[in-house]
XYZ file of C-alpha atoms in Angstrom:
256
model
C 0.000 0.000 0.000
C 1.439 3.339 -1.037
C 1.393 6.291 1.330
C -0.018 9.193 -0.691
C 0.663 12.854 -0.127
C -2.670 14.619 0.382
C -2.609 18.368 0.841
C -4.263 21.669 0.154
C -3.231 25.266 -0.481
C -5.706 27.877 0.666
C -4.429 30.471 -1.832
C -5.636 33.961 -0.766
C -8.514 32.751 1.368
C -9.566 32.560 5.035
C -9.276 34.913 7.972
C -7.128 34.231 11.006
C -10.162 32.769 12.787
C -10.931 30.545 9.809
C -7.346 29.347 9.574
C -7.307 28.514 13.257
C -10.651 26.705 13.075
C -9.434 24.560 10.170
C -6.199 23.635 11.945
C -8.032 22.802 15.182
C -10.538 20.615 13.309
C -7.739 18.757 11.542
C -5.829 18.312 14.798
C -8.952 16.815 16.406
C -9.617 14.475 13.485
C -8.688 10.769 13.367
C -6.099 11.643 10.706
C -3.966 14.078 12.689
C -1.283 11.447 13.176
C -2.151 9.011 10.431
C 0.621 7.006 8.822
C -1.624 6.073 5.901
C -0.958 9.398 4.167
C 1.398 12.361 4.387
C -0.848 15.341 4.972
C 0.085 18.962 4.346
C -1.651 22.329 4.612
C -0.440 25.552 2.984
C -2.000 28.686 4.523
C -1.466 32.310 3.453
C 1.677 33.891 4.942
C 0.006 35.736 7.877
C -1.335 32.474 9.312
C 1.613 30.095 8.854
C 2.990 30.428 12.391
C -0.378 29.932 14.073
C -1.358 26.952 11.904
C 2.087 25.392 12.346
C 1.838 25.823 16.112
C -1.594 24.176 16.294
C -0.440 21.267 14.130
C 2.960 20.882 15.795
C 1.836 17.843 17.797
C 0.559 16.090 14.652
C 2.173 14.542 11.547
C 0.636 17.234 9.324
C 3.184 19.375 7.466
C 2.633 23.134 7.273
C 3.867 24.950 4.182
C 4.181 28.385 2.582
C 2.801 29.396 -0.808
C 5.963 31.010 -2.166
C 9.371 32.396 -1.191
C 12.289 34.354 -2.624
C 15.609 32.766 -3.581
C 17.708 35.243 -1.573
C 18.321 34.799 2.150
C 17.833 38.522 2.828
C 18.162 41.904 1.178
C 16.321 44.712 -0.601
C 13.401 42.628 -1.848
C 10.400 44.592 -0.591
C 7.329 42.423 -0.059
C 9.203 39.138 -0.375
C 9.801 36.339 2.132
C 12.960 34.217 2.434
C 13.428 30.531 3.156
C 14.804 31.480 6.571
C 11.616 33.403 7.361
C 9.443 30.520 6.183
C 11.333 28.146 8.481
C 11.206 30.614 11.359
C 7.398 30.570 11.138
C 7.365 26.795 11.571
C 6.792 25.729 7.976
C 8.787 22.822 6.561
C 7.483 22.886 2.971
C 7.195 25.580 0.326
C 5.052 25.608 -2.810
C 6.931 26.971 -5.822
C 6.087 27.763 -9.427
C 2.302 27.633 -9.261
C 0.736 28.577 -12.590
C -0.974 31.593 -11.008
C 2.471 32.857 -9.957
C 3.787 32.234 -13.462
C 0.803 33.906 -15.146
C 0.217 36.932 -12.926
C 3.549 37.619 -11.205
C 6.209 36.893 -13.806
C 7.425 33.598 -12.366
C 9.654 31.809 -14.877
C 11.405 28.454 -15.134
C 14.605 30.312 -14.241
C 13.250 31.875 -11.035
C 11.599 28.598 -10.016
C 14.978 26.877 -10.398
C 16.645 29.422 -8.121
C 13.901 29.093 -5.520
C 14.060 25.289 -5.510
C 17.810 25.448 -4.917
C 17.323 27.898 -2.025
C 14.596 25.757 -0.462
C 16.708 22.595 -0.595
C 19.741 24.489 0.726
C 17.758 25.490 3.812
C 16.137 22.106 4.420
C 12.653 22.909 3.179
C 10.665 20.470 1.066
C 10.155 22.126 -2.316
C 6.721 21.351 -3.757
C 7.221 22.339 -7.395
C 4.142 22.974 -9.514
C 4.304 22.280 -13.242
C 1.555 22.337 -15.832
C 0.488 22.685 -19.450
C -1.919 25.276 -20.838
C -5.040 24.389 -22.763
C -3.385 25.237 -26.088
C -0.309 23.158 -25.249
C -2.549 20.245 -24.295
C -4.587 20.528 -27.496
C -1.526 20.329 -29.762
C -0.114 17.348 -27.874
C 2.788 19.251 -26.264
C 1.993 18.295 -22.657
C 4.905 15.901 -22.140
C 7.454 18.305 -23.673
C 6.221 21.244 -21.582
C 6.294 19.257 -18.346
C 9.750 17.861 -19.102
C 11.144 21.347 -19.726
C 9.682 22.759 -16.514
C 10.915 19.761 -14.523
C 14.449 19.915 -15.922
C 14.695 23.589 -14.995
C 13.288 23.000 -11.503
C 15.864 20.291 -10.786
C 18.765 21.950 -12.603
C 20.635 23.140 -9.525
C 19.696 20.392 -7.049
C 20.237 17.197 -9.051
C 21.122 14.247 -6.829
C 20.122 16.143 -3.673
C 16.476 16.318 -4.801
C 15.262 12.921 -3.470
C 13.644 13.478 -0.099
C 13.700 17.229 -0.639
C 11.623 17.839 -3.779
C 8.078 16.812 -4.659
C 6.496 17.585 -8.042
C 2.829 18.520 -8.488
C 1.389 18.173 -11.980
C -1.385 20.747 -12.226
C -2.790 21.198 -15.745
C -3.495 24.917 -16.124
C -6.750 23.945 -17.847
C -7.805 21.949 -14.778
C -7.216 24.319 -11.889
C -9.483 27.031 -10.545
C -13.214 27.616 -10.740
C -14.632 25.949 -13.822
C -11.536 23.802 -14.309
C -11.860 20.408 -15.983
C -10.053 17.594 -14.153
C -7.671 15.474 -16.171
C -8.790 11.893 -16.667
C -7.015 9.420 -14.369
C -5.471 7.580 -17.311
C -4.117 10.728 -18.935
C -2.776 12.037 -15.620
C -1.145 8.713 -14.812
C 0.584 8.619 -18.201
C 2.133 12.043 -17.553
C 3.185 10.974 -14.064
C 4.881 7.864 -15.416
C 6.933 9.981 -17.825
C 7.821 12.419 -15.054
C 8.927 9.640 -12.721
C 11.242 8.294 -15.407
C 12.613 11.782 -16.071
C 13.194 12.599 -12.397
C 14.937 9.246 -11.926
C 17.213 10.100 -14.847
C 18.087 13.489 -13.346
C 18.265 12.704 -9.630
C 18.990 8.992 -9.458
C 15.555 7.949 -8.246
C 11.961 8.864 -9.096
C 10.506 11.764 -7.147
C 6.949 11.759 -5.775
C 4.556 13.178 -8.380
C 1.227 14.536 -7.111
C -1.808 15.442 -9.186
C -3.653 18.705 -8.693
C -6.475 20.165 -10.767
C -10.171 20.102 -9.824
C -9.671 17.224 -7.400
C -12.881 16.557 -5.493
C -14.713 13.920 -3.475
C -16.032 12.326 -6.662
C -12.716 11.799 -8.489
C -10.114 11.645 -5.694
C -10.112 7.868 -5.297
C -9.851 7.096 -9.008
C -6.910 9.497 -9.321
C -5.097 8.355 -6.177
C -5.506 4.703 -7.136
C -3.495 5.098 -10.331
C -0.075 3.421 -10.009
C 2.060 6.457 -10.848
C 0.044 9.110 -8.985
C 1.693 9.545 -5.587
C -0.864 11.848 -4.044
C -3.234 14.761 -4.462
C -2.836 18.531 -4.237
C -6.332 19.853 -3.646
C -7.889 23.288 -4.003
C -11.362 24.487 -3.106
C -12.726 21.004 -2.343
C -10.442 20.897 0.706
C -10.788 24.462 1.977
C -13.457 23.302 4.403
C -12.006 20.901 6.987
C -14.870 18.454 6.502
C -14.159 18.373 2.776
C -10.438 17.785 3.302
C -10.967 15.127 5.959
C -13.572 13.433 3.770
C -11.114 13.146 0.886
C -8.397 11.783 3.192
C -10.821 9.198 4.544
C -12.033 8.139 1.094
C -8.554 7.859 -0.431
C -6.965 5.951 2.433
C -9.910 3.548 2.542
C -9.727 2.909 -1.219
C -5.983 2.341 -1.149
C -6.383 0.009 1.810
C -8.949 -2.042 -0.130
C -6.688 -2.353 -3.170
C -3.437 -3.039 -1.292
């Protein structure tokens, strides 16, 4: 039985009270210390320390949604790896398509951030994805390979244990997104596992994200090359997140 990663990023949502309520509900759930999955929660920056503190007695990882590649300096509005760690986070999400689209994130800057995260002992959760037009012309595999090669360029053999990849089709994420079919997603994951093994010496965990919900989570997580789920709005309510964890771990237990 595989141990899937199951996590959620709240993006720019929740108040402090809402963040605290979610963390408390997760802490009180039967899955707070589960060994059947590796859970992670990625709050907005203002709530990282409080969420991390609440979840400190659990096996749930707390992450940040972005960081800069420099340790310090004249980077107004940015946050360093050292600051992320100081708040209690042990994971950082990098290269999300919304960052690439709206804030000028590039393969080059993602590469620098991954290297900084690994240098400081953070788990780098690297998001990669193809656009609708790239998907329609059959360029998905080439696009994902390019983004992955850049992300791992400066970490190479030190990536295993320190880097996780999340395949998030740009055409699947967000409101109105269309989830990738399990077979299509699994095929991309298989290619990515082979590529990461070539670059780092062993395959890295590859998660799927993109309109994951209670209806499709088990079919996706059951695929042999999908190592977990990165969930959006379906997991922003603690009951929704816990429900997906319960469903996935039960299904994997049945098929083990």
